[in-house]
Amino acid sequence: MRKLNRIIVLSLLVLILMSVSTLDIEAFNYTDDVQKIVLDNGVTLLLKENPAYDIIALALMSSVGSVHDPVGLEGLTFLTQRNLISGTKTRTGQELVMELESWGVQLQTLASYDYSAILLQTMPSTFEQSFAVLMDIIDSSNFPELEFERERMLSQMQLQSLTDDPTNAVLLAYLELFYGEHPYKFTPYGSDVGLATIQREDLHDWHQYIYQPEHLVISVVGNFSTEKLLTTLKDSFGVWESDYAGSHSPREQVPFIYPDENREIEINVPLEAAFLVMGYSAPDSFDEDSAAMTVINGILGGGMSSRLFTEIRDKRGLAYTAISQYDDRLGPSNFFMFLATHPLNLEQAKEQILVEVGRFATEGLTEEEIAQVAVREKGLYLLGNETNMSQATTLAMAELTGRGYEWVDEYMNFFDGVTPEDIKKVAEKYLQHYTGVIITP
């Protein structure tokens, strides 16, 4: 029911945006009241008072992600983040959970390809004690041996569960084939070898590296006094020093060379259905070509009105499902199509994908089609930034990636300059050589 309500709201918002001939971007500014402070040690603070909602949302984000895991220790960032709330020098993991739950506080740790994060959401009346727990976790996590082994086992089980599901297995095989030796070939969970090799002591080292001050952006949105909160943050984070002396160094980043020929592998599994992923090179998330690629993705596989869905599934009945995705990566990205079908329809469905992809270079798109995707993306963006926490994380990510927090508002103009000629140019540049993986009986 919640999903249906979201679809209805989005549809209404799209209609409203389309009915406005000139979009009043000023109405959608999130950053007007943001204060940016860079502490002497490099920690960046973003503070935005929002008394309309009686919630304080804090996003502490580090520029260290799984892509930086040392060679042979893939999964180190994920395991470190996962074990942060397993216990500190003064609290057991159970005590941490019970304290936070008793205050109605939400605390979450995350690890993705390009960043790590701790997210804290609390009422103003419980912020002080909640923040004290947050600092205890960051400063004093001791990674108990039993909890570490338990979390390692759970992570290994999660990684194995991905490969057991053909929908995920075909995508994992595609990423490995597409990226070769680049660390993007691994999920943030890591690798079987990495998870088996990592020791508890490695987490102590890597925890220090993740939370070096120069890696951090702390964004806070909510009902607070900037003057009071700034003092708290300065006292807590301003004394940190860049003093990492651990035994592990981040993986050296090497240039990635995009495939210059078609590549395809077939994996035979006794199933009744066939699964296909075909992917192409794509601009990274902040490349000048990324807006045009987002439009291409929206037209090709973005929903039930997309070309893949209508041409392959509805008109020809060649697939159970057909979608596309433009991966959000700070480094070398990719743009892939996923299809599930009956094995007898596989080759014909694959040929139709190639036809639909080829149309972007030969036919381009009309201005109306581009505008349609732009409206939808803006609507999704507005809906996705309704809460204090979503705004805190969006501000922090924009700052962390180097665009600056002001980009949060600039996104509303992101698609304005995309032209039909840009679509053809980007398609000719990137959609030439595919990497394909098939799972079939």
Coordinates of C-alpha atoms in Angstrom, one line a residue:
M1 CA 0.0 0.0 0.0
R2 CA 2.8 2.4 0.8
K3 CA 4.4 1.7 -2.6
L4 CA 1.1 2.4 -4.3
N5 CA 0.7 5.7 -2.4
R6 CA 4.3 6.6 -3.4
I7 CA 3.5 5.9 -7.1
I8 CA 0.3 8.0 -6.8
V9 CA 2.2 10.9 -5.2
L10 CA 4.9 10.8 -7.8
S11 CA 2.4 10.8 -10.6
L12 CA 0.7 13.8 -9.2
L13 CA 4.0 15.6 -8.7
V14 CA 5.0 14.8 -12.3
L15 CA 1.8 16.3 -13.6
I16 CA 2.3 19.4 -11.5
L17 CA 5.9 19.9 -12.7
M18 CA 4.8 19.3 -16.4
S19 CA 2.1 21.9 -16.1
V20 CA 4.6 24.6 -15.2
S21 CA 6.2 26.0 -18.3
T22 CA 9.1 27.6 -16.4
L23 CA 10.1 25.7 -13.3
D24 CA 10.6 28.0 -10.3
I25 CA 13.8 26.4 -9.0
E26 CA 13.9 28.8 -6.1
A27 CA 11.0 26.9 -4.5
F28 CA 13.2 23.8 -4.2
N29 CA 16.3 25.2 -2.6
Y30 CA 17.6 22.9 0.2
T31 CA 20.9 24.7 0.8
D32 CA 19.9 28.4 1.5
D33 CA 20.3 27.9 5.2
V34 CA 23.3 25.5 5.2
Q35 CA 26.4 26.6 7.1
K36 CA 29.7 25.0 6.1
I37 CA 32.6 25.0 8.6
V38 CA 35.9 23.3 7.9
L39 CA 37.8 22.5 11.1
D40 CA 41.6 23.0 11.3
N41 CA 42.1 19.2 11.1
G42 CA 40.1 18.9 7.8
V43 CA 36.7 17.7 9.2
T44 CA 33.9 19.4 7.2
L45 CA 30.7 20.3 9.0
L46 CA 27.4 21.1 7.2
L47 CA 24.7 22.4 9.5
K48 CA 21.1 23.2 8.6
E49 CA 18.5 24.2 11.1
N50 CA 15.0 22.9 10.2
P51 CA 12.7 23.5 13.2
A52 CA 9.6 22.4 11.2
Y53 CA 10.4 18.8 12.0
D54 CA 11.2 17.9 15.6
I55 CA 14.0 15.5 14.6
I56 CA 17.8 15.9 14.4
A57 CA 19.4 13.8 11.7
L58 CA 23.2 13.4 11.6
A59 CA 25.1 11.8 8.7
L60 CA 28.8 11.2 9.4
M61 CA 30.3 10.1 6.1
S62 CA 33.8 9.0 5.2
S63 CA 35.3 8.9 1.7
V64 CA 36.7 5.4 2.4
G65 CA 34.6 2.7 0.8
S66 CA 35.0 -0.9 -0.2
V67 CA 36.9 0.1 -3.3
H68 CA 39.8 1.0 -1.0
D69 CA 39.9 -2.4 0.8
P70 CA 43.5 -3.7 0.8
V71 CA 44.2 -6.4 -1.8
G72 CA 43.3 -9.8 -0.3
L73 CA 41.2 -8.2 2.4
E74 CA 38.1 -7.5 0.4
G75 CA 35.2 -6.9 2.8
L76 CA 37.3 -5.1 5.4
T77 CA 35.4 -1.8 5.2
F78 CA 32.1 -3.7 5.4
L79 CA 33.1 -5.8 8.4
T80 CA 34.6 -2.8 10.2
Q81 CA 31.4 -0.8 9.8
R82 CA 29.2 -3.8 10.7
N83 CA 31.2 -4.4 13.9
L84 CA 31.1 -0.8 15.1
I85 CA 28.1 -1.5 17.3
S86 CA 29.3 -4.8 18.6
G87 CA 30.7 -3.2 21.7
T88 CA 32.9 -0.5 23.1
K89 CA 35.3 -0.3 26.1
T90 CA 32.3 0.8 28.3
R91 CA 29.3 -0.8 26.7
T92 CA 28.5 -4.3 25.3
G93 CA 26.7 -4.5 22.0
Q94 CA 23.5 -5.4 23.8
E95 CA 23.8 -2.4 26.1
L96 CA 24.3 -0.1 23.0
V97 CA 21.2 -1.5 21.4
M98 CA 19.1 -1.3 24.5
E99 CA 20.1 2.3 25.3
L100 CA 19.4 3.5 21.8
E101 CA 16.1 1.7 21.6
S102 CA 14.9 3.0 25.0
W103 CA 15.3 6.6 23.7
G104 CA 13.6 5.8 20.4
V105 CA 16.9 6.6 18.5
Q106 CA 17.9 5.1 15.2
L107 CA 21.6 4.5 14.5
Q108 CA 22.8 2.7 11.4
T109 CA 26.2 1.9 9.9
L110 CA 26.8 1.6 6.2
A111 CA 29.5 0.6 3.8
S112 CA 29.3 1.2 0.0
Y113 CA 31.7 1.2 -2.9
D114 CA 32.9 4.7 -2.5
Y115 CA 32.0 5.7 1.1
S116 CA 31.2 4.6 4.6
A117 CA 28.6 6.2 6.9
I118 CA 27.1 6.3 10.4
L119 CA 23.6 7.7 10.4
L120 CA 22.0 9.0 13.7
Q121 CA 18.4 10.1 14.0
T122 CA 17.0 11.3 17.3
M123 CA 14.6 13.7 19.0
P124 CA 16.2 17.0 20.3
S125 CA 15.5 15.9 23.8
T126 CA 17.6 12.8 23.4
F127 CA 20.3 14.2 21.1
E128 CA 22.9 14.8 23.8
Q129 CA 23.0 11.3 25.2
S130 CA 22.6 9.8 21.7
F131 CA 25.6 11.8 20.5
A132 CA 27.6 10.6 23.5
V133 CA 26.9 7.0 22.4
L134 CA 27.9 7.8 18.8
M135 CA 31.2 9.2 20.0
D136 CA 31.8 6.1 22.2
I137 CA 31.3 3.9 19.2
I138 CA 33.7 5.9 17.0
D139 CA 36.3 6.4 19.7
S140 CA 36.2 3.2 21.7
S141 CA 34.9 0.3 19.6
N142 CA 36.8 -2.8 20.7
F143 CA 35.5 -5.4 18.3
P144 CA 34.9 -8.3 20.6
E145 CA 36.2 -11.6 19.3
L146 CA 32.9 -13.5 19.5
E147 CA 30.9 -10.8 17.9
F148 CA 33.5 -10.4 15.1
E149 CA 33.4 -14.1 14.3
R150 CA 29.6 -14.0 14.3
E151 CA 29.5 -11.0 12.0
R152 CA 32.1 -12.6 9.7
M153 CA 29.9 -15.7 9.4
L154 CA 26.8 -13.7 8.7
S155 CA 28.7 -11.7 6.0
Q156 CA 29.9 -14.9 4.4
M157 CA 26.3 -16.2 4.4
Q158 CA 25.0 -13.0 2.9
L159 CA 27.6 -13.2 0.1
Q160 CA 26.8 -16.9 -0.5
S161 CA 23.0 -16.1 -0.6
L162 CA 23.7 -13.7 -3.5
T163 CA 25.4 -16.4 -5.6
D164 CA 22.6 -18.9 -4.8
D165 CA 20.0 -16.6 -6.4
P166 CA 20.3 -16.6 -10.2
T167 CA 19.1 -13.1 -10.4
N168 CA 22.0 -11.9 -8.3
A169 CA 24.4 -14.5 -9.6
V170 CA 24.2 -13.3 -13.2
L171 CA 24.8 -9.7 -12.1
L172 CA 27.8 -10.7 -9.9
A173 CA 29.3 -12.6 -12.8
Y174 CA 28.7 -9.7 -15.1
L175 CA 30.5 -7.2 -12.7
E176 CA 33.5 -9.6 -12.4
L177 CA 33.8 -9.9 -16.2
F178 CA 33.2 -6.2 -16.9
Y179 CA 35.6 -4.8 -14.3
G180 CA 38.4 -7.5 -14.5
E181 CA 40.9 -6.6 -11.8
H182 CA 39.3 -3.3 -10.7
P183 CA 37.8 -3.6 -7.2
Y184 CA 34.4 -2.6 -8.4
K185 CA 34.1 -6.2 -9.5
F186 CA 33.4 -7.1 -5.8
T187 CA 30.3 -6.2 -3.9
P188 CA 30.8 -4.2 -0.7
Y189 CA 30.5 -7.5 1.2
G190 CA 33.9 -8.4 -0.2
S191 CA 35.2 -11.7 -1.5
D192 CA 35.2 -15.2 -0.1
V193 CA 38.9 -15.1 0.3
G194 CA 38.9 -11.6 1.9
L195 CA 36.2 -12.5 4.4
A196 CA 38.0 -15.7 5.4
T197 CA 41.4 -13.9 5.7
I198 CA 40.4 -10.8 7.7
Q199 CA 41.2 -10.9 11.4
R200 CA 39.8 -8.9 14.4
E201 CA 43.1 -6.9 14.6
D202 CA 42.6 -5.7 11.0
L203 CA 39.4 -4.0 12.0
H204 CA 41.2 -2.0 14.7
D205 CA 43.6 -0.7 12.1
W206 CA 41.1 0.0 9.4
H207 CA 38.7 1.7 11.7
Q208 CA 41.4 4.3 12.4
Y209 CA 41.9 4.8 8.7
I210 CA 38.2 5.2 7.8
Y211 CA 37.8 7.9 10.4
Q212 CA 40.8 10.0 9.8
P213 CA 39.6 13.7 9.9
E214 CA 40.5 14.5 6.3
H215 CA 38.1 11.8 5.2
L216 CA 35.1 13.1 7.0
V217 CA 32.0 15.2 6.2
I218 CA 29.4 15.5 9.0
S219 CA 26.0 16.9 8.0
V220 CA 23.3 17.7 10.5
V221 CA 19.8 18.7 9.6
G222 CA 17.0 19.3 12.1
N223 CA 15.6 21.2 15.1
F224 CA 18.8 22.4 16.9
S225 CA 20.7 25.6 17.8
T226 CA 23.6 26.0 15.4
E227 CA 25.7 27.8 18.0
K228 CA 25.3 25.1 20.6
L229 CA 25.7 22.2 18.2
L230 CA 28.8 23.7 16.6
T231 CA 30.5 23.9 20.0
T232 CA 29.7 20.2 20.6
L233 CA 31.0 19.1 17.2
K234 CA 34.2 21.2 17.5
D235 CA 34.9 19.9 21.0
S236 CA 34.3 16.3 19.8
F237 CA 35.9 16.2 16.3
G238 CA 38.2 19.2 16.4
V239 CA 40.8 17.5 18.6
W240 CA 41.2 14.5 16.2
E241 CA 44.6 14.3 14.4
S242 CA 45.7 12.7 11.1
D243 CA 47.8 10.1 12.8
Y244 CA 47.0 6.8 11.0
A245 CA 50.0 4.4 11.5
G246 CA 48.2 1.1 10.8
S247 CA 49.7 -1.8 9.0
H248 CA 47.2 -1.7 6.1
S249 CA 47.3 0.7 3.2
P250 CA 44.4 1.3 0.9
R251 CA 44.4 -0.5 -2.4
E252 CA 46.3 1.4 -5.1
Q253 CA 43.8 2.7 -7.6
V254 CA 44.9 1.9 -11.2
P255 CA 43.4 3.3 -14.4
F256 CA 40.5 1.2 -15.7
I257 CA 40.4 0.5 -19.5
Y258 CA 36.9 0.0 -20.8
P259 CA 36.3 -3.1 -23.0
D260 CA 37.0 -2.5 -26.7
E261 CA 35.2 -5.6 -28.0
N262 CA 32.1 -7.6 -27.2
R263 CA 32.5 -10.2 -24.6
E264 CA 30.1 -12.9 -23.4
I265 CA 30.1 -16.0 -21.2
E266 CA 27.4 -18.6 -20.6
I267 CA 26.9 -20.4 -17.3
N268 CA 24.8 -23.5 -17.3
V269 CA 22.5 -24.1 -14.3
P270 CA 19.6 -26.5 -14.2
L271 CA 16.8 -23.9 -14.1
E272 CA 13.5 -23.4 -16.0
A273 CA 14.3 -19.8 -16.8
A274 CA 17.2 -18.0 -18.4
F275 CA 18.8 -14.8 -17.1
L276 CA 20.8 -12.3 -19.1
V277 CA 22.8 -9.2 -18.2
M278 CA 24.3 -7.1 -21.0
G279 CA 26.3 -4.0 -20.0
Y280 CA 28.3 -1.1 -21.6
S281 CA 30.8 1.4 -20.3
A282 CA 29.3 4.6 -18.9
P283 CA 30.4 7.9 -17.5
D284 CA 31.0 8.2 -13.7
S285 CA 28.3 9.9 -11.7
F286 CA 29.8 13.4 -12.0
D287 CA 31.0 13.3 -15.6
E288 CA 29.6 15.8 -18.0
D289 CA 28.0 13.0 -19.9
S290 CA 26.2 11.5 -16.9
A291 CA 23.0 13.6 -17.4
A292 CA 22.6 12.3 -21.0
M293 CA 23.2 8.7 -19.8
T294 CA 20.6 9.1 -17.1
V295 CA 18.1 10.1 -19.8
I296 CA 19.0 7.1 -21.9
N297 CA 18.5 4.8 -19.0
G298 CA 15.2 6.4 -18.2
I299 CA 13.9 5.8 -21.7
L300 CA 15.4 2.4 -22.2
G301 CA 14.5 0.6 -18.9
G302 CA 13.1 3.1 -16.4
G303 CA 9.7 1.6 -15.5
M304 CA 6.7 0.0 -17.2
S305 CA 6.6 2.6 -20.0
S306 CA 10.2 2.1 -21.0
R307 CA 11.3 0.7 -24.3
L308 CA 12.6 -2.6 -22.9
F309 CA 9.4 -3.2 -21.0
T310 CA 7.0 -2.3 -23.9
E311 CA 9.0 -3.7 -26.9
I312 CA 10.4 -6.9 -25.4
R313 CA 7.9 -7.8 -22.7
D314 CA 4.5 -6.3 -23.8
K315 CA 4.6 -6.3 -27.6
R316 CA 6.7 -9.4 -28.2
G317 CA 6.3 -11.4 -25.0
L318 CA 10.0 -12.3 -25.0
A319 CA 10.7 -11.7 -21.3
Y320 CA 9.2 -12.0 -17.8
T321 CA 11.0 -8.8 -16.8
A322 CA 13.3 -6.4 -18.7
I323 CA 15.0 -3.4 -17.0
S324 CA 18.1 -1.3 -17.3
Q325 CA 20.3 0.4 -14.7
Y326 CA 23.0 3.1 -14.8
D327 CA 25.3 2.4 -11.9
D328 CA 26.0 5.3 -9.6
R329 CA 29.8 5.1 -9.2
L330 CA 32.5 7.8 -8.5
G331 CA 34.9 5.8 -10.6
P332 CA 34.4 3.9 -13.9
S333 CA 30.7 3.2 -14.2
N334 CA 28.6 0.9 -16.3
F335 CA 25.1 0.7 -17.8
F336 CA 23.5 -2.6 -18.0
M337 CA 20.2 -4.4 -19.0
F338 CA 18.8 -7.3 -17.1
L339 CA 16.4 -9.7 -18.6
A340 CA 14.6 -12.9 -17.3
T341 CA 13.0 -15.1 -19.9
H342 CA 12.2 -18.6 -21.1
P343 CA 15.4 -20.2 -22.5
L344 CA 13.7 -20.6 -26.0
N345 CA 13.3 -16.8 -26.2
L346 CA 16.7 -15.9 -25.0
E347 CA 18.5 -15.2 -28.4
Q348 CA 15.6 -13.3 -29.8
A349 CA 15.3 -11.1 -26.7
K350 CA 19.0 -10.4 -26.8
E351 CA 18.8 -9.3 -30.4
Q352 CA 16.0 -7.0 -29.5
I353 CA 18.1 -5.4 -26.7
L354 CA 20.8 -4.7 -29.2
V355 CA 18.2 -3.1 -31.5
E356 CA 16.9 -0.9 -28.8
V357 CA 20.3 0.2 -27.6
G358 CA 21.4 0.9 -31.2
R359 CA 18.5 3.3 -31.7
F360 CA 20.0 5.9 -29.4
A361 CA 23.0 6.4 -31.7
T362 CA 21.1 6.3 -34.9
E363 CA 17.9 8.1 -33.9
G364 CA 18.7 9.9 -30.7
L365 CA 15.7 11.2 -28.7
T366 CA 13.2 14.0 -29.1
E367 CA 13.2 17.1 -26.9
E368 CA 9.9 15.9 -25.5
E369 CA 11.3 12.5 -24.5
I370 CA 14.2 14.2 -22.8
A371 CA 11.9 16.5 -20.9
Q372 CA 9.7 13.6 -19.8
V373 CA 12.7 11.9 -18.2
A374 CA 13.9 15.2 -16.6
V375 CA 10.5 15.7 -15.0
R376 CA 10.4 12.2 -13.6
E377 CA 13.9 12.5 -12.2
K378 CA 13.2 15.8 -10.6
G379 CA 10.0 14.4 -9.0
L380 CA 11.9 11.4 -7.6
Y381 CA 14.6 13.7 -6.3
L382 CA 12.1 15.9 -4.5
L383 CA 10.3 12.9 -3.0
G384 CA 13.6 11.4 -2.0
N385 CA 14.7 14.5 0.0
E386 CA 11.6 15.1 2.1
T387 CA 13.1 14.1 5.5
N388 CA 15.8 15.6 7.6
M389 CA 17.9 12.4 7.2
S390 CA 17.6 12.3 3.4
Q391 CA 18.7 15.9 3.2
A392 CA 21.6 15.3 5.6
T393 CA 22.9 12.4 3.6
T394 CA 22.4 14.1 0.3
L395 CA 24.3 17.2 1.5
A396 CA 27.1 15.1 2.9
M397 CA 27.4 13.0 -0.3
A398 CA 27.5 16.1 -2.5
E399 CA 30.3 17.6 -0.4
L400 CA 32.2 14.3 0.0
T401 CA 32.3 13.8 -3.8
G402 CA 33.9 17.2 -4.4
R403 CA 30.9 18.8 -6.1
G404 CA 30.1 20.8 -3.0
Y405 CA 26.9 20.8 -1.1
E406 CA 25.5 23.5 -3.3
W407 CA 25.1 20.8 -6.0
V408 CA 22.1 19.5 -4.1
D409 CA 20.1 22.5 -5.6
E410 CA 21.9 22.5 -8.9
Y411 CA 20.6 19.0 -9.6
M412 CA 17.2 20.6 -10.4
N413 CA 18.9 22.1 -13.5
F414 CA 21.0 18.9 -14.2
F415 CA 19.0 17.9 -17.3
D416 CA 18.2 21.3 -18.7
G417 CA 21.2 21.3 -21.1
V418 CA 20.7 17.8 -22.5
T419 CA 19.9 18.0 -26.2
P420 CA 19.0 15.3 -28.8
E421 CA 22.5 15.7 -30.2
D422 CA 24.0 14.9 -26.8
I423 CA 22.0 11.7 -26.7
K424 CA 23.5 10.6 -30.0
K425 CA 27.0 11.6 -29.0
V426 CA 26.9 9.8 -25.7
A427 CA 25.4 6.7 -27.2
E428 CA 28.1 6.6 -29.9
K429 CA 30.8 7.2 -27.3
Y430 CA 29.8 4.5 -24.7
L431 CA 27.2 2.1 -26.2
Q432 CA 29.5 0.3 -28.6
H433 CA 30.9 -2.9 -27.0
Y434 CA 28.9 -5.0 -24.6
T435 CA 29.8 -7.4 -21.9
G436 CA 27.2 -10.2 -21.5
V437 CA 26.6 -13.0 -19.0
I438 CA 23.9 -15.6 -19.5
I439 CA 22.6 -18.1 -17.0
T440 CA 20.7 -20.8 -18.8
P441 CA 19.9 -24.5 -18.5

